[in-house]
GROMACS .gro file of C-alpha atoms in nm:
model
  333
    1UNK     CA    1   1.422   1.200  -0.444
    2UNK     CA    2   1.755   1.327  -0.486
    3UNK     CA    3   2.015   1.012  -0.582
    4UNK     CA    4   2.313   1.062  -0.404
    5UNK     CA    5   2.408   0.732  -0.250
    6UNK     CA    6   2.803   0.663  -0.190
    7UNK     CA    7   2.810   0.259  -0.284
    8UNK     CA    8   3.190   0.291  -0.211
    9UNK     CA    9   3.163   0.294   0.172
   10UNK     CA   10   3.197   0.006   0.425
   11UNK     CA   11   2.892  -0.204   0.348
   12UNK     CA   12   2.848  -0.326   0.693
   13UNK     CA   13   2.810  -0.001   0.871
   14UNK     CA   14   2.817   0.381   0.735
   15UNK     CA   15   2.639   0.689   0.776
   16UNK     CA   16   2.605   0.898   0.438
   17UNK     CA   17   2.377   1.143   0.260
   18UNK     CA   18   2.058   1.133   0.063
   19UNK     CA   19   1.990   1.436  -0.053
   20UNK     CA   20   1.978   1.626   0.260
   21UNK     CA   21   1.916   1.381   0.508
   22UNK     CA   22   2.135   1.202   0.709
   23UNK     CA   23   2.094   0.815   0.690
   24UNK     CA   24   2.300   0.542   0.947
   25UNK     CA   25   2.253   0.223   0.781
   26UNK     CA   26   2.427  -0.173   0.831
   27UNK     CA   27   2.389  -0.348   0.532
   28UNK     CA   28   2.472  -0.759   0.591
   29UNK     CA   29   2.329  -0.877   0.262
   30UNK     CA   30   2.613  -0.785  -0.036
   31UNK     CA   31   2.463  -1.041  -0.329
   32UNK     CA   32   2.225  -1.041  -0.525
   33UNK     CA   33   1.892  -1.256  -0.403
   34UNK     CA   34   1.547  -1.360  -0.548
   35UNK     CA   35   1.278  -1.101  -0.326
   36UNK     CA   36   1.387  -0.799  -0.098
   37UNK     CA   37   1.150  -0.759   0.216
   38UNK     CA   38   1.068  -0.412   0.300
   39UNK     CA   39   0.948  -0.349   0.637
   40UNK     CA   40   0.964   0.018   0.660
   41UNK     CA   41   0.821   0.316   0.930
   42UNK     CA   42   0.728   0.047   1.161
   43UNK     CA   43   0.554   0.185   1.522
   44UNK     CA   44   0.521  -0.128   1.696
   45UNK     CA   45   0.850  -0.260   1.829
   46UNK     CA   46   0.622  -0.631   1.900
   47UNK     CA   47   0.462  -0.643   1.526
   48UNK     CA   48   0.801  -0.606   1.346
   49UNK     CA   49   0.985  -0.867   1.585
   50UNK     CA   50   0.654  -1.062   1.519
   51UNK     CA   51   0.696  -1.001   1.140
   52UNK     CA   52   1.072  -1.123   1.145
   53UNK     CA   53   0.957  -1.400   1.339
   54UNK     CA   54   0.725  -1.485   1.053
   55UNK     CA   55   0.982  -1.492   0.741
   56UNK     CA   56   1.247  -1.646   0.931
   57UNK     CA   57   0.957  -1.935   0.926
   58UNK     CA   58   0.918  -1.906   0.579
   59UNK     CA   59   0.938  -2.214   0.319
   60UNK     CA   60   1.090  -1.995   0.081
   61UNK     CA   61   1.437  -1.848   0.252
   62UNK     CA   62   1.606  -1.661  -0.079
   63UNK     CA   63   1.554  -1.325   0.048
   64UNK     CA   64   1.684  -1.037   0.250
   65UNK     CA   65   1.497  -0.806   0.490
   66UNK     CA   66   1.592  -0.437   0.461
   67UNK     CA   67   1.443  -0.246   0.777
   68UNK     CA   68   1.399   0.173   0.776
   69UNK     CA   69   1.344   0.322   1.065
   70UNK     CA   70   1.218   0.677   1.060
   71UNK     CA   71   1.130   0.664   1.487
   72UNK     CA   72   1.326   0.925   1.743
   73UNK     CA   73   1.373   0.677   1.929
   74UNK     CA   74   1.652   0.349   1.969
   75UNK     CA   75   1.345   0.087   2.011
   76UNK     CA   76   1.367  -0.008   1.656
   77UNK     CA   77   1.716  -0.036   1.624
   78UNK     CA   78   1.778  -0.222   1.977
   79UNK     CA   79   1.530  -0.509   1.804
   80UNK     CA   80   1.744  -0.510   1.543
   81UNK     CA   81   2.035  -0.530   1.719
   82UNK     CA   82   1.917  -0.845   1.928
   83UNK     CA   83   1.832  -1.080   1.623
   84UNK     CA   84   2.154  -1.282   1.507
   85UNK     CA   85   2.055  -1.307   1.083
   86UNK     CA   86   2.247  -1.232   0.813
   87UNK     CA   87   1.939  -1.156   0.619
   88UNK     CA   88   1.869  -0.833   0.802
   89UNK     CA   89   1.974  -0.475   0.682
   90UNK     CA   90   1.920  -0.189   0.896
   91UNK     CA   91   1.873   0.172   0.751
   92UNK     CA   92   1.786   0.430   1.059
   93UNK     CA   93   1.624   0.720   0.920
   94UNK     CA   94   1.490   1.043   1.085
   95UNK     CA   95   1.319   1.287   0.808
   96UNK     CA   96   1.026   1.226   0.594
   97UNK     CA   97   0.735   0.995   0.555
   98UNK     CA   98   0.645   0.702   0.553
   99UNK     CA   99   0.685   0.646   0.165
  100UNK     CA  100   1.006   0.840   0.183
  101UNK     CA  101   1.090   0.526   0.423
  102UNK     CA  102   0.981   0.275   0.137
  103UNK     CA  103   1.165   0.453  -0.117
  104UNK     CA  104   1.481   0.454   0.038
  105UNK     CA  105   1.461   0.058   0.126
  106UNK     CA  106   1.371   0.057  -0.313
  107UNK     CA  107   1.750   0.256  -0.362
  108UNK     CA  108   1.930  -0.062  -0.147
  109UNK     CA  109   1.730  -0.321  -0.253
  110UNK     CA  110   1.904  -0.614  -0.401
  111UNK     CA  111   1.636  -0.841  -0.493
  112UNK     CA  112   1.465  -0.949  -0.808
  113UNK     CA  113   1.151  -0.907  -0.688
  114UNK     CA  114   0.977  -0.680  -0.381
  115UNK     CA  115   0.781  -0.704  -0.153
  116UNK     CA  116   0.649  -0.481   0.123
  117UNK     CA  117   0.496  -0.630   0.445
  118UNK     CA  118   0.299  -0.365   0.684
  119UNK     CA  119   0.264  -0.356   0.979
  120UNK     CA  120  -0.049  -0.557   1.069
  121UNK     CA  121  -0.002  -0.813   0.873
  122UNK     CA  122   0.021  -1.216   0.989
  123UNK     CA  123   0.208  -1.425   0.735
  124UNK     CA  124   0.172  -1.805   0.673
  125UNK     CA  125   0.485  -2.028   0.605
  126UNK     CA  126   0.397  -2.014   0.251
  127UNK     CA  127   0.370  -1.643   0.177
  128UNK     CA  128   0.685  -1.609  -0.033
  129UNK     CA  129   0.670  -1.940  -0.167
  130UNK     CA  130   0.335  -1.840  -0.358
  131UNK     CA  131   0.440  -1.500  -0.460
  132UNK     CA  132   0.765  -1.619  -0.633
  133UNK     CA  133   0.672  -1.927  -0.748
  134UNK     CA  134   0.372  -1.733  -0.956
  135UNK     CA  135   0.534  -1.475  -1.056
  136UNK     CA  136   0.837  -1.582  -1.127
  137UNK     CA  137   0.755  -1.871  -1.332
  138UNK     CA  138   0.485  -1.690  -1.560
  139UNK     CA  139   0.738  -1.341  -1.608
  140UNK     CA  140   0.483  -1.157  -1.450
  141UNK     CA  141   0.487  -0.778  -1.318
  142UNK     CA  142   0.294  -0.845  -1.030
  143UNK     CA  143   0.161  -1.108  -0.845
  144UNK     CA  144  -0.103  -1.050  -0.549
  145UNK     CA  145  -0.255  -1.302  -0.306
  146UNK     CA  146  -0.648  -1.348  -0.214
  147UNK     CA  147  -0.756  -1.159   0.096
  148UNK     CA  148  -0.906  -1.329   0.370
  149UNK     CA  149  -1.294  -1.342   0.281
  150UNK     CA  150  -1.263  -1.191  -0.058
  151UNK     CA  151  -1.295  -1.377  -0.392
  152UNK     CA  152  -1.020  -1.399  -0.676
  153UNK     CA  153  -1.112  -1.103  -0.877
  154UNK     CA  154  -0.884  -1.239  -1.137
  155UNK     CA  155  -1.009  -1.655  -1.101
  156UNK     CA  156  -0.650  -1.737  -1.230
  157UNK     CA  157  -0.662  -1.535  -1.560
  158UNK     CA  158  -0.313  -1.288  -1.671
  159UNK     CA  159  -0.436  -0.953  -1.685
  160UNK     CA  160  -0.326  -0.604  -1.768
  161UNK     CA  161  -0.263  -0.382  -1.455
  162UNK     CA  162  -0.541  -0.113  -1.561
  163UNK     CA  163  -0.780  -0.404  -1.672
  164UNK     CA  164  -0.717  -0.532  -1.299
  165UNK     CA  165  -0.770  -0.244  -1.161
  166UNK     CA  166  -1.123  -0.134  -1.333
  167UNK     CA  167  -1.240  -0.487  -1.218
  168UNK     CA  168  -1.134  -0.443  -0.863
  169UNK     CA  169  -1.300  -0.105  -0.812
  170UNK     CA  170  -1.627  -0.259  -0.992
  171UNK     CA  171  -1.654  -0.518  -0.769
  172UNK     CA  172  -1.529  -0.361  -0.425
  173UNK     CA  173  -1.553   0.050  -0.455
  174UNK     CA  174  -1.476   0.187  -0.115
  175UNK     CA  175  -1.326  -0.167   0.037
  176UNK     CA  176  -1.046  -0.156  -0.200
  177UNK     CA  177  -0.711  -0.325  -0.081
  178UNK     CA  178  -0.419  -0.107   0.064
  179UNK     CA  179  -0.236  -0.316   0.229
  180UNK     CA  180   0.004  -0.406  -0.057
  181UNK     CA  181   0.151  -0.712   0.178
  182UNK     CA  182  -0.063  -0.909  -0.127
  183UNK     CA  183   0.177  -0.809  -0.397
  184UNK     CA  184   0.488  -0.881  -0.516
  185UNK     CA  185   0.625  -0.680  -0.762
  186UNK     CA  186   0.931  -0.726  -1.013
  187UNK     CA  187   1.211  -0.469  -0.886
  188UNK     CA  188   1.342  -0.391  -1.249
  189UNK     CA  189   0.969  -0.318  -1.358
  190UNK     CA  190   0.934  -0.044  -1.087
  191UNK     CA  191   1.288   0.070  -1.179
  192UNK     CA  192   1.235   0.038  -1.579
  193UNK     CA  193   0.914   0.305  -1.514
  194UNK     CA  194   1.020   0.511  -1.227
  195UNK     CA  195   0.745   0.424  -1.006
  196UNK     CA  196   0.793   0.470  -0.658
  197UNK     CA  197   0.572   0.656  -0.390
  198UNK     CA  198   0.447   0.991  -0.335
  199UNK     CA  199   0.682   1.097  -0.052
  200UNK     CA  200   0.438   1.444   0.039
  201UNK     CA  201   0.136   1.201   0.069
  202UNK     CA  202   0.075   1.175   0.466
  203UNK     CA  203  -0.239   0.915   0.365
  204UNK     CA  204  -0.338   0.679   0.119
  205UNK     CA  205   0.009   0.634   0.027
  206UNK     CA  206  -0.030   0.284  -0.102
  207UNK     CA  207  -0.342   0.336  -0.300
  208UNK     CA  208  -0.191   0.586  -0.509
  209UNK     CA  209   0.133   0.340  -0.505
  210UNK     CA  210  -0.120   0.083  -0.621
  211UNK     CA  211  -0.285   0.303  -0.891
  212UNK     CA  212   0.054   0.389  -1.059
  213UNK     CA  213   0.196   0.119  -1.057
  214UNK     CA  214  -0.076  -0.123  -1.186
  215UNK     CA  215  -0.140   0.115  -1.458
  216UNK     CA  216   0.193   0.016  -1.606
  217UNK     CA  217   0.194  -0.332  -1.551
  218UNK     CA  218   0.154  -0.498  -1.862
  219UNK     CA  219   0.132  -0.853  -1.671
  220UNK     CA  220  -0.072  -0.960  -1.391
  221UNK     CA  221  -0.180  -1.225  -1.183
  222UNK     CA  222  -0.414  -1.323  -0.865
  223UNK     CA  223  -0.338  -1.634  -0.655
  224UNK     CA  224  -0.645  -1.771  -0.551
  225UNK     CA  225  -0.472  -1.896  -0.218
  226UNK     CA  226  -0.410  -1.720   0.124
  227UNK     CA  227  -0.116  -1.603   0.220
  228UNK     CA  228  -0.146  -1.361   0.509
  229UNK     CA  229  -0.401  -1.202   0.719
  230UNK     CA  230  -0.493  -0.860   0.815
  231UNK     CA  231  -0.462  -0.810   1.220
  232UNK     CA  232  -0.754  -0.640   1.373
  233UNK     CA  233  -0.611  -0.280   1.466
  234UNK     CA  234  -0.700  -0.144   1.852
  235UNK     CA  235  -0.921   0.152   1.760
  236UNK     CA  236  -0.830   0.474   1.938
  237UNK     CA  237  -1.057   0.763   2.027
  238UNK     CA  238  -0.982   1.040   1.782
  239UNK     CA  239  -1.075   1.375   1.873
  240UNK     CA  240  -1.196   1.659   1.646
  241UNK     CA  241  -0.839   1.766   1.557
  242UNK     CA  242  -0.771   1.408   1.435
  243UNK     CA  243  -1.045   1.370   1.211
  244UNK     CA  244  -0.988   1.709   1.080
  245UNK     CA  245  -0.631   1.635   0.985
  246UNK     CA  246  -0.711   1.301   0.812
  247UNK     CA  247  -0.987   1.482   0.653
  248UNK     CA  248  -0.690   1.733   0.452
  249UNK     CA  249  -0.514   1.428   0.408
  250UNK     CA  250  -0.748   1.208   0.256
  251UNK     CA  251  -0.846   1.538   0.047
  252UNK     CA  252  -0.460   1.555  -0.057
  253UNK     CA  253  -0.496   1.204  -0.183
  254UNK     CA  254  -0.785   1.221  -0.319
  255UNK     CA  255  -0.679   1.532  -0.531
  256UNK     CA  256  -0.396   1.328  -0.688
  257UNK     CA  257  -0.594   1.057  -0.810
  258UNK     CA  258  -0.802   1.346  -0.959
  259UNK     CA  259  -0.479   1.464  -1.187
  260UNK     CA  260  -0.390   1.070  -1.189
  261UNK     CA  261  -0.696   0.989  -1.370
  262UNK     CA  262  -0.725   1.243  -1.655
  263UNK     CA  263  -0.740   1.124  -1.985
  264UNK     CA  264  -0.737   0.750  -1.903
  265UNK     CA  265  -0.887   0.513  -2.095
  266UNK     CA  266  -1.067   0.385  -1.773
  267UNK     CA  267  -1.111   0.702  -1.600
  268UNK     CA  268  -1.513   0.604  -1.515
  269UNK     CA  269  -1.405   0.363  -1.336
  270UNK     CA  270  -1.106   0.605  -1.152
  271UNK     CA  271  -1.406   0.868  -1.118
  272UNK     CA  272  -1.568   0.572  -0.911
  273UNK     CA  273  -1.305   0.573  -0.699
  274UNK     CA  274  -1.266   0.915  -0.628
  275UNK     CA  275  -1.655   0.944  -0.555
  276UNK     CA  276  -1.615   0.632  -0.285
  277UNK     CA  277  -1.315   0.852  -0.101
  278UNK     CA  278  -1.549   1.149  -0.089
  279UNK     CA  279  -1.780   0.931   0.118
  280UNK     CA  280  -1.471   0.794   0.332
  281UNK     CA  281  -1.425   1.123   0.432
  282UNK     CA  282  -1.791   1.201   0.462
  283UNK     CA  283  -1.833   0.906   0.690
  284UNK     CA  284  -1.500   1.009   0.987
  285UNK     CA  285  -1.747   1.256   1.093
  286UNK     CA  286  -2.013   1.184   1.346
  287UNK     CA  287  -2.230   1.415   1.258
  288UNK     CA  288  -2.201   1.408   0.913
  289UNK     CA  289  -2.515   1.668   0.828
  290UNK     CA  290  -2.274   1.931   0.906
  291UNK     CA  291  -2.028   1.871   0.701
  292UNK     CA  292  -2.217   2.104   0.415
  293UNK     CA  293  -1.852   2.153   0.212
  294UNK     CA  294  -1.808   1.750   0.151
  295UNK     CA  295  -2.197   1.693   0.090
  296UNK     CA  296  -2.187   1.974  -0.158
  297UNK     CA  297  -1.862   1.822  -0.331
  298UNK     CA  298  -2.053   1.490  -0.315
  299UNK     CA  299  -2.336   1.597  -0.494
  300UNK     CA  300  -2.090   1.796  -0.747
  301UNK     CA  301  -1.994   1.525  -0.873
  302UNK     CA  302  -2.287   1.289  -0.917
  303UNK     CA  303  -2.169   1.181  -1.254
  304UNK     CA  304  -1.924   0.994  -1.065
  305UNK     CA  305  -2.105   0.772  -0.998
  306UNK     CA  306  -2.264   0.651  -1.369
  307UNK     CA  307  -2.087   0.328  -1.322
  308UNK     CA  308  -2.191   0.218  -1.008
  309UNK     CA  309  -2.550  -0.009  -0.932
  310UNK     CA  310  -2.886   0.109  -0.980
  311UNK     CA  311  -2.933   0.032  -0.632
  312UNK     CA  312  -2.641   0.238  -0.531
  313UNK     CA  313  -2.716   0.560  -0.757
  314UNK     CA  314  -3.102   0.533  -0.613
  315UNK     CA  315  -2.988   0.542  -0.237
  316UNK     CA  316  -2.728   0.825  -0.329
  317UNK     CA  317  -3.002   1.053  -0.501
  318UNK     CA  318  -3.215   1.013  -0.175
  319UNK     CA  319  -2.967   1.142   0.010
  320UNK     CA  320  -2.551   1.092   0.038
  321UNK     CA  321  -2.619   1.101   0.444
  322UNK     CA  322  -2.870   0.751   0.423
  323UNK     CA  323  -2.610   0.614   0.205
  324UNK     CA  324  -2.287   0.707   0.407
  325UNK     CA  325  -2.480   0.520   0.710
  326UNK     CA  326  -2.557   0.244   0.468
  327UNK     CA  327  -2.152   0.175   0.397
  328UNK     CA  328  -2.109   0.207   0.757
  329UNK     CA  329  -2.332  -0.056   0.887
  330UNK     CA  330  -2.177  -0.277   0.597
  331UNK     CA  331  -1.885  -0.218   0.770
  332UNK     CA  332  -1.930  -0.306   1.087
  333UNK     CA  333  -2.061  -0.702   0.930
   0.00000   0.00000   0.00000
């Protein structure tokens, strides 16, 4: 992404240029503060006000919120409007993705530390309390809570990022975590190695956020505590055209973890991965005999699969379909 911002302007309300895209933004906060909130490429007018609602309930109250708005629309920006903080900054933004959206909150952030809270997340009082207080007082990278039914992976142990990340794909494969409203990350670590996220991704955005980034964090931590919950999503009906365009997407993803992972020291564990997304996509389809292109892929790459159970290889060899079905009734527990 092209750096161009103007820092010069009026600080409360401008329009200027990124690269080649317009942005409008009202910036309240001017000092520096301990954690920047990033609630970017919201679609639900309700869960951000119900977000806000959330960290202005917070125990922990050194932080600003930096909202990006990427809708057509003024629904965002009217919500916005109505809530009298000086904690909020507004950034309305038209062109790009949703990780375009993140980045651009990452260029204005003035925080020590990030965090970014999606959209169907429910946070306790404590949330930012636990994030800072861990990470702050043990210099840490990164910092992620417990999710709701899920075991410490960690048990309260530092770790490196990629030693993190080879445990959490051993122990969870295709349930893997992308919400990253568990982590808190140091800002001048993600400036210090350039890691931001993949603006033409259109899926999986935070995985691959989560892969890079943890693969450079030399310090880690995982707070056996709770600190938010996951919101059950309404499940639409998604036609043939839908599943077919997640399908490319999820196939985009999935072939940037494949350059990702070459040459890593932990790249069975990455091939793990990779094989697990080939069954995500196997398992959108209803009829999933058909899909002869993704079975064939699947069976490609067997070898993926070394590290995984006995159990797991065994049901796989029988036949990907039996398997597939398998991780869907597990699924729906």
């Amino acid at each position: 992404m092209v750096k161009t911002l103007d820092r010069t302007k009026d600080i409360f309300l401008d329009t200027m240029l990124l690269g080649n895209e317009i942005l409008t933004k009202k910036i309240k906060t001017t000092n520096k503060t301990k954690i920047t909130v990033i609630l970017a490429a919201y679609r639900s007018v309700s869960r951000l006000e119900s977000v806000i609602e959330d960290l202005f309930n917070q125990s922990f109250q050194e932080f600003e919120i930096i909202v990006v708005d990427d809708l057509s629309d003024s629904e965002i920006e009217e919500a916005v409007a109505g809530v009298d903080n000086n904690k909020i900054n507004y950034i309305k933004k038209q062109l790009g993705s949703n990780s375009s959206a993140k980045n651009c909150a990452l260029e204005f952030a003035k925080g020590e530390y990030v965090v970014f809270v999606e959209e169907n997340s429910k946070l306790k009082s404590t949330y930012l309390e636990l994030l800072f207080d861990e990470i702050s007082q043990k210099n840490l990278d990164i910092t992620m809570l417990t999710r709701v039914g899920y075991p410490s992976i960690l048990d309260g142990r530092i770790s490196s990022g990629q030693k993190y990340l080879v445990e959490e794909i051993k122990r969870l494969k295709s349930d893997l975590n992308y919400n990253i409203t568990a982590c808190i990350f140091k800002k001048k670590f993600l400036d210090i190695y350039n890691v931001r996220f993949q603006e033409d991704m259109l899926a999986l955005e935070n995985l691959y956020f989560k892969l890079r980034v943890f693969d450079v964090a030399g310090k880690v931590s995982q707070i056996a505590k709770i600190g938010y919950k996951d919101l059950e999503e309404n499940k639409s009906v998604r036609n043939n055209a839908m599943v077919e365009a997640s399908t490319r997407r999820i196939m985009i993803a999935f072939n940037k973890i494949e350059e990702f992972k070459q040459d890593k020291k932990y790249e069975d564990s990455l091939n793990l991965l990779c094989g697990y997304l080939l069954f995500d996509v196997l398992r959108m389809h209803e009829n999933m005999s058909e899909e002869i292109e993704i079975l064939e892929l699947i069976k490609s790459r067997k070898d993926y699969f070394d590290s995984d159970t006995f159990i797991n290889k065994t049901m796989m060899a029988m036949s990907p379909i039996v398997f597939a079905n398998h991780l869907n009734r597990k699924d729906r527990r």
